[in-house]
Coordinates of N, CA and C and ligand atoms in Angstrom, one line a residue:
X67 N 98.1 167.7 97.0 CA 97.0 167.2 96.2 C 95.9 166.8 96.8
X68 N 94.8 167.6 97.1 CA 93.9 167.0 97.9 C 92.8 166.1 97.3
X69 N 93.6 165.0 96.8 CA 92.4 164.2 96.1 C 91.8 163.3 97.0
X70 N 92.3 163.0 97.9 CA 91.6 162.0 99.0 C 90.3 162.5 99.1
X71 N 89.3 161.6 99.1 CA 87.6 162.0 99.2 C 87.1 162.0 97.9
X72 N 87.8 162.1 96.7 CA 87.3 162.4 95.4 C 86.4 160.9 95.1
X73 N 85.2 160.9 94.7 CA 84.5 159.7 94.6 C 85.3 158.7 93.7
X74 N 85.7 159.0 92.6 CA 86.6 158.1 91.7 C 87.8 157.6 92.5
X75 N 88.6 158.4 93.1 CA 89.7 157.9 93.9 C 89.4 156.9 94.9
X76 N 88.6 157.2 95.7 CA 88.3 156.5 96.9 C 87.4 155.2 96.6
X77 N 86.4 155.5 95.7 CA 85.4 154.3 95.2 C 86.0 153.4 94.4
X78 N 86.8 153.7 93.5 CA 87.2 152.9 92.3 C 88.6 152.8 92.2
X79 N 89.5 154.0 92.2 CA 90.8 153.8 91.9 C 91.7 153.0 92.9
X80 N 91.4 153.5 94.3 CA 92.4 153.1 95.2 C 91.9 151.5 95.4
X81 N 90.9 151.0 95.6 CA 90.3 149.6 95.7 C 90.8 148.7 94.5
X82 N 90.9 149.4 93.5 CA 91.2 148.5 92.1 C 92.8 148.4 92.4
X83 N 93.3 149.5 92.7 CA 95.0 149.3 92.7 C 95.3 148.4 93.8
X84 N 94.8 148.6 94.9 CA 95.3 147.7 96.1 C 94.8 146.2 95.8
X85 N 93.6 146.2 95.2 CA 93.2 144.5 94.6 C 94.4 143.8 93.8
X86 N 95.0 144.9 92.7 CA 96.2 144.3 91.8 C 97.2 144.3 92.7
X87 N 97.4 144.9 93.6 CA 98.7 145.1 94.4 C 99.0 143.8 95.2
X88 N 97.9 143.5 95.7 CA 97.9 142.2 96.7 C 98.7 142.4 97.9
X89 N 99.2 141.4 98.5 CA 99.9 141.4 99.9 C 101.2 141.9 99.5
X90 N 101.6 143.1 100.4 CA 103.0 143.5 100.4 C 103.5 143.4 101.7
X91 N 103.1 142.7 102.4 CA 104.0 142.2 103.8 C 105.4 141.9 103.5
X92 N 106.3 142.8 104.1 CA 107.5 142.2 104.0 C 108.3 142.5 102.5
X93 N 107.7 143.3 101.6 CA 108.1 143.6 100.5 C 108.8 144.8 100.5
X94 N 109.6 145.2 99.3 CA 110.2 146.4 99.1 C 109.5 147.1 98.0
X95 N 109.1 148.2 98.3 CA 108.5 149.0 97.2 C 108.7 150.4 96.9
X96 N 108.7 150.6 95.3 CA 109.5 152.0 95.0 C 108.1 152.4 94.3
X97 N 107.8 153.6 94.9 CA 106.4 154.2 94.2 C 106.9 155.4 93.4
X98 N 106.8 155.2 92.2 CA 107.1 156.5 91.3 C 106.0 157.2 90.8
X99 N 106.3 158.5 90.6 CA 105.4 159.6 90.6 C 104.4 159.5 91.8
X100 N 105.0 159.7 92.8 CA 104.3 159.5 94.1 C 103.5 161.0 94.7
X101 N 103.8 161.9 93.8 CA 103.3 163.3 94.4 C 103.7 163.6 95.9
X102 N 102.4 164.0 96.7 CA 102.8 164.0 97.9 C 102.9 162.9 98.9
X103 N 102.6 161.8 98.2 CA 102.7 160.5 99.1 C 101.5 159.8 99.5
X104 N 100.4 160.1 98.8 CA 99.1 159.6 99.4 C 99.1 158.0 99.3
X105 N 99.5 157.8 98.1 CA 99.8 156.0 97.9 C 100.8 155.4 98.4
X106 N 101.9 156.2 98.6 CA 103.2 155.6 99.4 C 102.9 155.3 100.7
X107 N 102.2 156.3 101.4 CA 101.7 156.2 103.0 C 100.7 155.0 103.2
X108 N 99.8 154.8 101.9 CA 98.9 153.6 102.2 C 99.6 152.5 101.9
X109 N 100.6 152.3 101.2 CA 101.1 151.1 100.6 C 102.1 150.7 102.1
X110 N 102.9 151.7 102.6 CA 103.6 151.4 103.8 C 102.6 150.9 104.9
X111 N 101.6 151.7 104.9 CA 100.3 151.1 105.9 C 99.8 149.8 105.8
X112 N 100.1 149.1 104.7 CA 99.7 147.8 104.3 C 100.8 146.7 104.8
X113 N 101.9 147.2 105.2 CA 103.0 146.3 105.9 C 104.0 146.2 105.0
X114 N 104.4 146.9 103.7 CA 105.6 146.8 103.1 C 106.7 147.0 104.0
X115 N 107.8 146.2 103.7 CA 109.0 146.4 104.8 C 109.8 147.8 104.4
X116 N 109.7 148.1 103.2 CA 110.4 149.4 103.0 C 109.6 150.0 101.8
X117 N 109.5 151.3 101.9 CA 109.0 152.1 100.8 C 109.8 153.3 100.5
X118 N 109.9 153.5 99.1 CA 110.7 154.7 98.8 C 109.6 155.5 97.7
X119 N 109.5 156.7 97.9 CA 108.5 157.7 96.9 C 109.7 158.4 96.0
X120 N 109.1 158.4 94.8 CA 110.0 159.4 93.9 C 108.9 160.2 93.1
X121 N 109.2 161.4 92.8 CA 108.5 162.3 92.1 C 109.4 163.4 91.5
X122 N 109.1 163.8 90.3 CA 109.5 165.0 89.5 C 109.6 166.2 90.3
X123 N 108.4 166.6 91.0 CA 108.1 167.8 91.5 C 108.6 168.2 93.1
X124 N 109.6 168.8 92.9 CA 110.4 169.3 94.3 C 109.3 169.6 95.4
X125 N 108.3 170.6 95.0 CA 107.4 170.9 95.9 C 106.6 169.8 96.5
X126 N 106.2 168.9 95.7 CA 105.3 167.6 96.2 C 106.2 166.8 97.0
X127 N 107.6 166.4 96.6 CA 108.2 165.9 97.6 C 108.6 166.3 98.9
X128 N 108.8 167.8 98.9 CA 109.0 168.6 100.1 C 107.8 168.5 100.9
X129 N 106.5 168.3 100.2 CA 105.2 168.1 101.1 C 105.3 166.5 101.6
X130 N 105.6 165.8 100.9 CA 105.6 164.5 101.3 C 106.7 164.2 102.6
X131 N 107.6 165.0 102.4 CA 108.8 165.0 103.5 C 108.3 165.5 104.7
X132 N 107.5 166.6 104.7 CA 107.1 167.3 105.7 C 106.1 166.6 106.6
X133 N 105.0 165.7 105.9 CA 104.1 164.7 106.2 C 104.9 163.6 106.9
X134 N 106.1 163.2 106.3 CA 106.8 162.1 107.2 C 107.3 162.6 108.3
X135 N 107.8 163.9 108.3 CA 108.6 164.5 109.6 C 107.5 164.6 110.6
X136 N 106.3 165.1 110.4 CA 105.1 165.1 111.4 C 104.5 163.7 111.8
X137 N 104.6 162.9 111.0 CA 104.0 161.5 111.3 C 104.9 160.4 110.8
X138 N 106.1 160.2 111.3 CA 106.9 159.3 110.5 C 106.6 157.8 110.5
X139 N 106.7 157.4 109.1 CA 106.3 156.2 108.8 C 107.6 155.4 108.3
X140 N 108.7 155.8 108.3 CA 109.7 155.4 107.7 C 109.9 155.2 106.2
X141 N 109.4 156.2 105.4 CA 109.2 156.2 104.1 C 110.4 157.2 103.7
X142 N 111.2 156.8 102.6 CA 112.2 157.6 102.0 C 111.4 158.5 100.7
X143 N 111.7 159.5 100.7 CA 111.4 160.3 99.4 C 112.5 161.1 98.6
X144 N 112.4 160.8 97.4 CA 113.6 161.5 96.5 C 113.1 162.1 95.3
X145 N 113.7 163.0 94.9 CA 113.0 163.9 93.7 C 113.7 163.8 92.3
X146 N 113.2 162.9 91.5 CA 114.1 162.7 90.3 C 112.7 162.7 89.1
X147 N 113.2 163.2 87.9 CA 112.5 162.8 86.6 C 112.7 161.1 86.4
X148 N 111.7 160.5 86.2 CA 111.8 159.1 86.0 C 112.5 158.8 84.8
X149 N 112.3 159.5 83.9 CA 112.9 159.6 82.5 C 114.5 159.5 82.7
X150 N 115.1 160.0 83.7 CA 116.4 160.2 83.5 C 117.1 159.9 85.2
X151 N 116.3 159.1 86.0 CA 116.6 158.9 87.2 C 117.9 157.9 87.6
X152 N 118.6 158.1 88.4 CA 119.6 157.1 88.9 C 119.1 155.8 89.3
X153 N 119.9 155.0 89.5 CA 119.5 153.8 89.9 C 119.5 153.9 91.6
X154 N 118.3 153.4 92.0 CA 118.0 153.7 93.5 C 117.9 152.3 94.2
X155 N 118.2 151.2 93.3 CA 118.4 149.9 94.1 C 117.3 149.0 93.6
X156 N 117.4 147.8 93.9 CA 116.3 146.7 93.3 C 115.1 146.4 94.4
X157 N 114.0 146.4 94.0 CA 112.8 146.4 94.7 C 112.0 145.1 94.2
X158 N 111.0 144.8 95.2 CA 110.0 143.7 94.8 C 109.1 144.1 93.8
X159 N 108.6 145.4 94.2 CA 107.3 145.9 93.6 C 107.6 147.3 93.1
X160 N 107.3 147.7 92.0 CA 107.4 149.2 91.6 C 106.0 149.5 91.4
X161 N 105.5 150.6 91.8 CA 104.1 151.3 91.5 C 104.3 152.6 90.8
X162 N 103.3 152.8 90.0 CA 103.2 154.0 89.5 C 101.8 154.6 89.2
X163 N 101.1 155.3 90.1 CA 99.9 155.8 89.8 C 99.6 157.0 89.2
X164 N 99.4 157.0 87.9 CA 99.5 158.4 87.1 C 100.8 158.6 86.8
X165 N 101.7 157.9 86.1 CA 102.9 158.1 85.5 C 103.1 158.1 84.1
X166 N 102.6 156.6 83.5 CA 103.1 156.5 82.2 C 102.6 157.5 81.2
X167 N 101.2 158.2 81.5 CA 100.6 158.9 80.6 C 101.0 160.5 80.5
X168 N 102.3 160.6 81.6 CA 102.9 161.8 81.5 C 104.0 161.9 80.5
X169 N 104.3 160.8 80.1 CA 105.4 160.5 78.8 C 105.0 161.3 77.5
X170 N 105.8 162.5 77.4 CA 105.2 163.3 76.4 C 105.8 162.8 74.9
X171 N 106.7 161.8 74.9 CA 107.2 161.3 73.6 C 107.4 159.9 73.8
X172 N 107.3 159.0 72.7 CA 107.3 157.7 72.7 C 108.9 157.3 73.3
X173 N 109.8 158.2 73.2 CA 111.2 157.7 73.7 C 111.3 158.1 75.3
X174 N 110.2 159.1 75.6 CA 110.3 159.3 77.2 C 109.5 157.8 77.9
X175 N 108.4 157.3 77.1 CA 107.5 156.3 77.5 C 108.7 155.2 77.4
X176 N 109.5 154.9 76.6 CA 110.6 153.9 76.6 C 111.5 153.8 77.8
X177 N 111.8 155.3 78.0 CA 112.9 155.5 79.3 C 112.2 155.1 80.6
X178 N 110.7 155.5 80.8 CA 110.2 155.2 81.8 C 110.0 153.8 82.1
X179 N 109.7 153.1 81.1 CA 109.5 151.5 81.3 C 111.0 150.9 81.6
X180 N 111.8 151.3 80.8 CA 113.3 150.9 81.1 C 113.6 150.9 82.6
X181 N 113.4 152.3 83.0 CA 113.8 152.5 84.4 C 113.0 151.6 85.5
X182 N 111.7 151.4 85.3 CA 111.0 150.7 85.9 C 111.5 149.4 85.9
X183 N 111.9 148.7 84.9 CA 112.3 147.3 84.7 C 113.7 147.3 85.5
X184 N 114.6 148.2 85.4 CA 115.9 148.2 86.0 C 115.7 148.1 87.5
X185 N 114.5 148.9 88.1 CA 114.6 148.7 89.5 C 114.0 147.6 90.0
X186 N 113.5 146.6 89.1 CA 112.8 145.5 89.8 C 113.6 144.2 90.0
X187 N 113.6 143.4 91.2 CA 114.3 142.3 91.4 C 113.8 141.2 90.7
X188 N 114.2 140.2 90.7 CA 114.0 138.9 90.0 C 112.5 138.5 90.5
X189 N 111.7 138.1 89.9 CA 110.3 137.9 90.3 C 109.4 139.1 90.6
X190 N 110.0 140.4 90.4 CA 109.1 141.5 90.7 C 108.0 141.8 89.9
X191 N 107.4 142.9 90.1 CA 106.0 143.1 89.5 C 105.9 144.7 89.6
X192 N 105.3 145.1 88.4 CA 105.1 146.6 88.2 C 103.5 146.6 88.2
X193 N 103.1 147.7 88.9 CA 101.5 147.8 89.0 C 101.2 149.4 88.9
X194 N 100.5 149.8 87.6 CA 100.4 151.2 87.4 C 98.9 151.4 87.1
X195 N 98.6 152.7 87.3 CA 97.2 153.2 87.0 C 97.5 154.2 85.9
X196 N 97.1 153.8 84.7 CA 97.3 154.4 83.5 C 96.1 154.8 82.5
X197 N 96.1 155.9 81.7 CA 95.0 156.4 81.2 C 94.6 155.4 80.1
X198 N 93.1 155.0 80.0 CA 92.6 154.1 79.2 C 92.3 154.9 77.9
X199 N 93.1 154.3 76.8 CA 93.1 154.9 75.5 C 91.9 154.8 75.0
X200 N 90.8 154.0 75.4 CA 89.6 153.8 74.5 C 88.7 154.8 75.3
X201 N 88.8 155.5 76.3 CA 88.0 156.6 76.8 C 87.5 157.6 75.9
X202 N 86.2 157.7 75.8 CA 85.8 159.0 74.9 C 84.9 159.9 75.7
X203 N 85.5 161.1 75.8 CA 85.0 162.1 76.7 C 83.7 162.7 76.3
X204 N 83.4 162.3 74.9 CA 82.1 162.8 74.2 C 81.0 161.9 74.9
X205 N 81.3 160.7 75.4 CA 80.3 159.5 75.7 C 79.6 159.8 76.9
X206 N 80.5 160.2 77.9 CA 80.0 160.3 79.2 C 80.7 161.5 80.1
X207 N 79.7 161.9 81.3 CA 80.2 163.1 82.0 C 80.9 162.3 83.2
X208 N 82.3 162.5 83.5 CA 82.8 161.9 84.7 C 82.8 163.0 85.7
X209 N 82.3 164.1 85.6 CA 82.2 165.2 86.8 C 81.7 164.6 88.1
X210 N 80.6 163.8 88.1 CA 80.2 163.5 89.3 C 81.0 162.5 90.1
X211 N 82.1 162.1 89.3 CA 83.1 161.0 90.1 C 84.4 162.0 90.3
X212 N 84.3 163.2 89.9 CA 85.4 164.1 90.3 C 86.6 164.4 89.3
X213 N 86.2 164.1 88.0 CA 87.1 164.2 86.8 C 86.3 164.8 85.7
X214 N 87.2 165.6 85.0 CA 86.7 166.3 83.6 C 88.0 166.2 82.7
X215 N 87.7 165.7 81.4 CA 88.8 165.3 80.3 C 88.2 166.0 79.1
X216 N 89.2 166.6 78.6 CA 88.9 167.5 77.5 C 90.1 167.1 76.5
X217 N 89.5 166.3 75.2 CA 90.3 165.7 74.2 C 90.2 166.6 73.0
X218 N 91.3 166.7 72.2 CA 91.0 167.2 70.9 C 90.1 166.0 70.2
X219 N 89.4 166.7 69.1 CA 88.4 165.8 68.3 C 88.9 164.4 67.9
X220 N 90.0 164.4 67.2 CA 90.6 163.3 66.5 C 91.8 163.1 67.5
X221 N 91.7 162.2 68.5 CA 92.9 162.0 69.5 C 94.0 161.0 68.6
X222 N 95.3 161.6 68.4 CA 96.2 160.7 67.9 C 97.1 160.3 68.8
X223 N 97.9 159.0 68.5 CA 99.0 158.7 69.4 C 100.0 159.8 69.9
X224 N 100.2 160.0 71.0 CA 101.2 161.1 71.6 C 100.4 162.5 71.7
X225 N 99.1 162.5 71.2 CA 98.4 163.9 71.3 C 98.4 164.3 72.9
X226 N 98.5 165.5 73.3 CA 98.1 166.0 74.7 C 96.7 166.1 74.8
X227 N 96.2 165.9 76.1 CA 94.9 166.1 76.4 C 94.9 166.5 77.9
X228 N 93.9 167.1 78.4 CA 93.5 167.7 79.5 C 92.8 166.9 80.4
X229 N 93.3 166.8 81.7 CA 92.6 166.1 82.8 C 92.5 167.1 84.0
X230 N 91.1 167.6 84.2 CA 90.8 168.2 85.4 C 90.5 167.3 86.4
X231 N 91.3 167.6 87.6 CA 90.6 166.8 89.0 C 89.9 167.8 89.7
X232 N 88.7 167.7 89.9 CA 87.7 168.4 90.4 C 87.6 168.5 91.9
X233 N 89.0 169.1 92.4 CA 89.3 169.4 93.8 C 88.9 171.0 93.7
X234 N 89.2 171.3 95.2 CA 88.9 173.0 95.2 C 90.2 173.6 95.7
X235 N 91.0 174.4 94.9 CA 90.7 174.5 93.6 C 91.2 173.3 92.6
X236 N 90.6 173.3 91.3 CA 90.7 172.3 90.5 C 92.4 172.0 90.1
X237 N 92.5 170.7 89.8 CA 94.1 170.5 89.6 C 94.0 170.1 87.9
X238 N 94.8 171.0 86.9 CA 94.4 170.7 85.7 C 95.8 170.2 85.2
X239 N 95.7 169.0 84.5 CA 97.0 168.1 84.3 C 97.2 167.8 82.6
X240 N 98.2 167.9 82.3 CA 98.3 167.6 80.8 C 98.8 166.1 80.8
X241 N 98.1 165.3 79.9 CA 98.5 163.8 79.7 C 98.8 163.6 78.4
X242 N 99.1 162.4 78.0 CA 99.5 162.2 76.5 C 98.9 160.7 76.1
X243 N 98.2 160.7 75.0 CA 97.5 159.7 74.7 C 98.3 158.5 74.1
X244 N 98.5 157.3 74.5 CA 99.1 156.3 74.0 C 98.3 155.1 74.1
X245 N 98.2 154.4 72.9 CA 97.4 153.4 72.9 C 97.8 152.2 73.8
X246 N 96.8 151.3 74.3 CA 97.0 150.1 75.2 C 98.0 149.3 74.4
X247 N 98.0 149.0 73.2 CA 99.0 148.4 72.5 C 100.5 149.0 72.5
X248 N 100.6 150.2 72.6 CA 101.7 150.9 72.9 C 102.3 150.5 74.0
X249 N 101.7 150.7 75.0 CA 102.2 150.3 76.6 C 102.7 148.9 76.3
X250 N 101.9 148.1 76.0 CA 102.1 146.6 75.9 C 103.4 146.5 75.3
X251 N 103.4 147.0 74.0 CA 104.7 146.8 73.1 C 106.0 147.4 73.7
X252 N 105.9 148.6 74.6 CA 107.1 149.2 75.1 C 107.4 148.3 76.3
X253 N 106.6 147.8 77.2 CA 106.8 147.1 78.3 C 107.6 145.8 77.6
X254 N 107.0 145.2 76.7 CA 107.7 144.0 76.3 C 109.1 144.3 75.9
X255 N 109.3 145.4 75.2 CA 110.7 145.7 74.7 C 111.7 146.1 76.0
X256 N 111.1 146.4 77.0 CA 111.9 146.6 78.3 C 112.0 145.5 79.1
X257 N 111.4 144.4 78.6 CA 111.7 143.0 79.4 C 110.7 142.4 80.1
X258 N 109.2 143.1 80.2 CA 108.5 142.7 80.9 C 107.5 141.4 80.3
X259 N 107.0 140.6 81.1 CA 105.9 139.6 80.7 C 104.7 139.7 81.5
X260 N 103.9 138.8 80.9 CA 102.5 138.5 81.7 C 102.0 139.8 81.8
X261 N 101.8 141.1 80.7 CA 101.4 142.4 80.6 C 99.8 142.2 80.7
X262 N 99.1 142.7 81.7 CA 97.8 142.6 81.5 C 97.1 143.9 82.1
X263 N 95.6 144.2 81.5 CA 95.0 145.3 81.8 C 93.9 144.8 82.9
X264 N 93.4 145.5 83.9 CA 92.4 145.2 84.6 C 91.5 146.5 84.8
X265 N 90.1 146.2 84.6 CA 89.3 147.4 84.5 C 89.1 147.8 86.0
X266 N 88.7 149.1 86.3 CA 88.4 149.4 87.8 C 87.3 148.8 88.2
X267 N 87.0 148.6 89.3 CA 85.8 147.7 90.0 C 85.5 148.6 91.0
X268 N 84.2 148.9 91.5 CA 84.1 149.5 92.7 C 84.1 148.5 93.9
X269 N 84.6 149.0 95.0 CA 84.6 148.1 96.2 C 83.3 148.0 96.8
X270 N 82.5 149.1 96.9 CA 81.4 149.3 97.7 C 80.6 150.3 97.1
X271 N 79.1 150.3 97.3 CA 78.3 151.1 96.6 C 78.4 152.5 97.3
X272 N 78.3 153.5 96.6 CA 78.1 155.0 96.6 C 76.9 155.1 97.4
X273 N 76.6 156.6 98.0 CA 75.5 156.7 98.8 C 74.3 156.5 98.0
X274 N 74.4 156.6 96.6 CA 73.4 156.5 95.6 C 73.4 155.1 95.3
X275 N 73.8 154.1 95.7 CA 73.9 152.7 95.4 C 75.0 152.3 94.6
X276 N 74.9 151.2 94.2 CA 76.2 150.4 93.1 C 76.0 151.0 91.8
X277 N 74.6 151.4 91.4 CA 74.3 151.9 89.9 C 75.2 153.2 89.9
X278 N 75.6 154.1 90.8 CA 76.2 155.3 90.6 C 77.5 155.1 90.0
X279 N 78.2 153.9 90.0 CA 79.2 153.8 89.1 C 79.1 153.4 87.7
X280 N 77.8 153.1 87.5 CA 77.6 152.6 86.1 C 78.1 153.3 85.0
X281 N 77.9 154.6 85.0 CA 78.3 155.6 83.8 C 79.8 155.6 83.7
X282 N 80.3 155.7 84.9 CA 81.9 155.7 84.7 C 82.5 154.5 84.2
X283 N 82.0 153.3 84.7 CA 82.4 152.0 84.3 C 82.2 151.7 82.8
X284 N 81.1 152.4 82.3 CA 80.9 152.0 81.1 C 81.9 152.9 80.0
X285 N 82.7 153.7 80.6 CA 83.6 154.6 79.8 C 84.7 155.0 80.7
X286 N 85.5 154.3 81.3 CA 86.6 154.5 82.3 C 87.8 155.2 81.8
X287 N 88.3 156.2 82.6 CA 89.4 157.2 81.9 C 90.7 156.6 82.2
X288 N 90.7 155.5 83.3 CA 92.1 154.8 83.2 C 91.9 153.3 83.6
X289 N 92.7 152.6 83.7 CA 93.0 151.2 83.9 C 94.1 150.7 84.8
X290 N 94.0 149.4 85.2 CA 95.2 149.0 86.0 C 96.2 148.3 85.1
X291 N 97.4 148.6 85.0 CA 98.3 147.8 84.2 C 99.4 146.9 85.1
X292 N 99.4 145.8 84.9 CA 100.3 145.0 85.7 C 101.3 144.3 84.8
X293 N 102.6 143.9 85.1 CA 103.6 143.4 84.4 C 104.5 142.9 85.2
X294 N 105.1 141.7 84.8 CA 106.2 140.9 85.8 C 107.5 141.1 84.9
X295 N 108.6 140.8 85.8 CA 110.0 140.6 85.0 C 110.1 138.9 85.0
Ligands
LIG508 C1 98.3 163.1 89.1 S1 99.8 163.1 90.0 C2 99.8 161.4 90.9 C3 100.5 161.5 92.1 C4 100.1 160.3 93.0 N1 100.8 159.1 92.3 C5 99.0 160.1 93.3 O1 98.1 159.3 92.8 O2 98.4 160.8 94.5 C6 101.0 162.8 88.8 C7 102.4 162.9 89.4 O3 103.5 162.5 88.5 C8 104.4 163.2 88.5 N2 105.3 163.0 87.2 C9 104.9 163.3 86.2 N3 105.8 163.3 85.3 C10 106.9 162.7 86.1 C11 108.2 162.1 85.5 N4 108.7 162.2 84.5 N5 108.9 161.8 86.8 C12 108.6 161.7 88.0 N6 107.4 162.0 88.2 C13 106.6 162.5 87.4 C14 103.9 164.6 88.6 O4 104.9 165.4 89.4 C15 102.8 164.3 89.8 O5 103.2 164.2 91.1

């Protein structure tokens, strides 16, 4: 996934995610929906003691493993569907950058939240990048930021919508619409506390200045969700 370099990823998502993640020195981290391991390697690079990446896609895990073989960082990768994954151990931190909005049903969402909870040690924290349910694709054009979203007109809970990541070639993803309150309710049922949403915030101006981000920030398509055990 050649998403490194996309304005939204580099200028907003990654700095906001790492701001929420905080210091991981000496911590164990499980990175769910790791894809080919972009964030997994970044997390390890920030001093996490051990990092495990997990993704549904055998191709992406194979790519992550071949990057690990070329430039070893001591990351372990494993291929599982989070909905049905076996227990991989207890971690201080579980991360999921674009996972929960891939849940196709409320019961898949429940299983994902339960699996995340089961992998957290006492005092552990879950940090996720999750689709913002209030995003209105009719209101602003996210193409300058590297994203195009197509919704049905009246988006209902559980409806599918399309996210195009404007790489070359574009990456077309099907995500599912869950309200912020649904994520909160489900995480609470899974045993989480202190559930909070943080909006994305730019770390630095774009070439066109800080105002470049205004249109995105007025109608963001994701936010950062954190929850404690
Ligand atoms: C948009 S990509 C994000 C990858 C990575 N987190 C990143 O930001 O570069 C979403 C990833 O979620 C994975 N995924 C979707 N549903 C999943 C599930 N049920 N279990 C595990 N991985 C899943 C996909 O295979 C894909 O790699």
